XYZ file of C-alpha atoms in Angstrom:
119
model
C 12.227 5.095 15.503
C 11.937 1.891 13.400
C 12.480 1.036 10.096
C 9.273 1.808 8.539
C 9.414 5.123 10.007
C 12.921 5.910 8.718
C 12.020 4.964 5.616
C 9.034 6.935 5.478
C 10.589 10.028 6.997
C 12.934 10.033 4.053
C 10.503 9.586 1.205
C 7.911 12.298 2.933
C 9.977 15.226 1.496
C 9.527 13.544 -2.491
C 5.714 13.157 -2.100
C 3.094 15.753 -2.853
C -0.692 16.203 -2.860
C -2.155 13.914 -5.364
C 0.280 11.067 -4.666
C -0.853 7.940 -4.122
C 0.798 5.580 -1.341
C 0.343 1.922 -1.609
C 1.536 -0.505 0.949
C 1.656 -3.828 0.845
C 0.513 -4.363 4.392
C -2.733 -2.700 5.472
C -1.420 -2.252 9.291
C 1.573 0.020 8.097
C -1.204 2.781 6.772
C -1.629 4.611 9.632
C 1.993 4.689 10.246
C 2.474 6.021 6.472
C -0.054 8.599 6.976
C 1.639 9.659 10.436
C 4.597 11.061 7.956
C 2.734 11.534 4.535
C -0.230 13.177 5.893
C -3.177 13.873 3.445
C -2.529 11.678 0.457
C -4.469 8.991 -0.969
C -3.812 5.448 0.446
C -4.418 1.940 -0.946
C -3.589 -1.566 0.050
C -3.768 -4.686 -2.461
C -7.074 -4.468 -2.057
C -8.084 -1.187 -3.013
C -8.255 2.487 -1.802
C -8.445 2.621 2.251
C -11.254 4.926 3.214
C -9.843 6.004 6.687
C -5.644 5.906 6.734
C -5.601 6.332 10.556
C -7.631 3.266 10.895
C -6.788 -0.686 10.040
C -10.040 -2.592 9.118
C -9.415 -6.126 10.058
C -12.771 -7.279 9.890
C -13.040 -10.297 7.366
C -9.167 -9.165 6.212
C -8.397 -12.553 4.941
C -11.315 -13.321 3.135
C -11.175 -9.762 0.927
C -7.701 -10.255 0.459
C -8.200 -13.586 -1.213
C -10.829 -12.168 -3.263
C -8.575 -8.756 -4.155
C -7.601 -8.167 -7.849
C -5.130 -5.761 -8.461
C -7.196 -5.398 -11.740
C -10.010 -4.299 -10.187
C -8.402 -2.742 -7.082
C -5.326 -0.685 -7.842
C -5.254 -0.284 -11.687
C -8.574 2.327 -11.182
C -6.476 4.330 -8.571
C -3.505 4.791 -10.806
C -5.455 5.206 -13.698
C -6.838 8.089 -12.171
C -3.867 9.838 -10.891
C -3.335 13.228 -12.429
C -0.235 13.573 -14.890
C 3.101 14.022 -12.783
C 1.628 12.029 -9.741
C 3.560 9.704 -8.069
C 2.627 6.160 -6.797
C 4.956 5.340 -3.658
C 5.037 1.526 -3.120
C 5.780 0.572 0.192
C 7.191 -3.057 0.048
C 8.869 -4.504 3.638
C 11.219 -7.101 3.068
C 10.337 -10.911 3.748
C 9.505 -11.924 7.505
C 10.373 -14.607 9.263
C 6.769 -15.121 9.782
C 5.807 -15.880 6.454
C 2.149 -16.567 6.862
C -0.567 -17.179 4.219
C -1.586 -13.292 4.759
C 1.764 -11.987 3.898
C 2.359 -14.257 0.938
C -1.114 -13.031 -0.337
C -0.303 -9.855 0.343
C 2.857 -10.040 -1.757
C 1.329 -12.177 -4.559
C -1.250 -9.132 -4.672
C 1.299 -6.452 -4.846
C 3.426 -8.179 -7.232
C 0.557 -8.702 -9.928
C -0.241 -5.179 -9.125
C 2.930 -3.598 -9.778
C 3.318 -5.706 -13.201
C -0.577 -4.832 -14.166
C -0.060 -1.075 -13.436
C 3.245 -0.474 -15.246
C 3.448 2.899 -16.615
C 1.903 2.798 -20.109
C 0.038 6.064 -20.283
C 2.715 8.392 -19.334
């Protein structure tokens, strides 16, 4: 089992129906779904329609056009009282591609804009 699997396996007992799992890397969502099951999933681009499939079509263009205020804030704002956000952010990679830098930037902005102000 890899590091992502180990982390997900440790966090799984802490999640509940209604929680939102936000992954900074969309290619990790199917693995997270494998461990967490039927929760809601999102990336910095917004909600993931099918967490078992990664949609790579025009991914870079969609990431560049994404905005945490319109992609993530509504999802966090719609959570029921007591629901949690599980934010999965892997550490830096030696393959620091434009894609990874954009994902990191979007998540950092989303984390700041979605700070818990309503609870």
